[in-house]
Amino acid sequence: MIAERVGGLRVFSLLILVLACLSLSLAGCSTTERDETVNWSADRLYSEAKDEMNAGNW
């Protein structure tokens, strides 16, 4: 009887651990920021990066 409780508790703990890891993994994959540079050309990316570097933002 006690062995059944310990086994059930172990399974429950493992289930909670798996659910917590799954939740953290999914939260890490979510994104809220929008990429402004997605449609920029290579020349514009280079120009913006060069301007930022010259301004000391590196």
GROMACS .gro file of C-alpha atoms in nm:
model
   58
    1MET     CA    1   0.000   0.000   0.000
    2ILE     CA    2   0.276   0.245   0.088
    3ALA     CA    3   0.474   0.126  -0.214
    4GLU     CA    4   0.177   0.210  -0.437
    5ARG     CA    5   0.159   0.561  -0.290
    6VAL     CA    6   0.531   0.618  -0.336
    7GLY     CA    7   0.513   0.490  -0.695
    8GLY     CA    8   0.214   0.712  -0.768
    9LEU     CA    9   0.387   1.010  -0.613
   10ARG     CA   10   0.695   0.942  -0.825
   11VAL     CA   11   0.485   0.929  -1.143
   12PHE     CA   12   0.300   1.247  -1.044
   13SER     CA   13   0.629   1.428  -0.974
   14LEU     CA   14   0.768   1.316  -1.308
   15LEU     CA   15   0.453   1.437  -1.484
   16ILE     CA   16   0.479   1.779  -1.316
   17LEU     CA   17   0.847   1.801  -1.413
   18VAL     CA   18   0.774   1.715  -1.777
   19LEU     CA   19   0.490   1.967  -1.794
   20ALA     CA   20   0.710   2.239  -1.641
   21CYS     CA   21   0.989   2.171  -1.890
   22LEU     CA   22   0.744   2.170  -2.179
   23SER     CA   23   0.594   2.500  -2.065
   24LEU     CA   24   0.936   2.663  -2.037
   25SER     CA   25   1.036   2.533  -2.379
   26LEU     CA   26   0.725   2.674  -2.541
   27ALA     CA   27   0.766   3.007  -2.363
   28GLY     CA   28   1.122   3.030  -2.495
   29CYS     CA   29   0.999   2.985  -2.851
   30SER     CA   30   0.745   3.263  -2.840
   31THR     CA   31   0.826   3.603  -2.979
   32THR     CA   32   0.668   3.941  -2.933
   33GLU     CA   33   0.917   4.159  -3.113
   34ARG     CA   34   0.870   4.243  -3.479
   35ASP     CA   35   1.180   4.241  -3.701
   36GLU     CA   36   1.197   4.578  -3.876
   37THR     CA   37   1.477   4.463  -4.106
   38VAL     CA   38   1.294   4.168  -4.261
   39ASN     CA   39   1.238   4.341  -4.597
   40TRP     CA   40   1.555   4.553  -4.603
   41SER     CA   41   1.804   4.514  -4.886
   42ALA     CA   42   2.165   4.417  -4.820
   43ASP     CA   43   2.277   4.772  -4.899
   44ARG     CA   44   2.038   4.922  -4.646
   45LEU     CA   45   2.144   4.672  -4.377
   46TYR     CA   46   2.508   4.756  -4.440
   47SER     CA   47   2.441   5.130  -4.440
   48GLU     CA   48   2.242   5.120  -4.115
   49ALA     CA   49   2.503   4.900  -3.948
   50LYS     CA   50   2.783   5.131  -4.059
   51ASP     CA   51   2.597   5.437  -3.929
   52GLU     CA   52   2.539   5.269  -3.592
   53MET     CA   53   2.901   5.161  -3.570
   54ASN     CA   54   3.023   5.514  -3.651
   55ALA     CA   55   2.791   5.646  -3.379
   56GLY     CA   56   2.960   5.414  -3.127
   57ASN     CA   57   2.667   5.174  -3.088
   58TRP     CA   58   2.860   4.853  -3.120
   0.00000   0.00000   0.00000
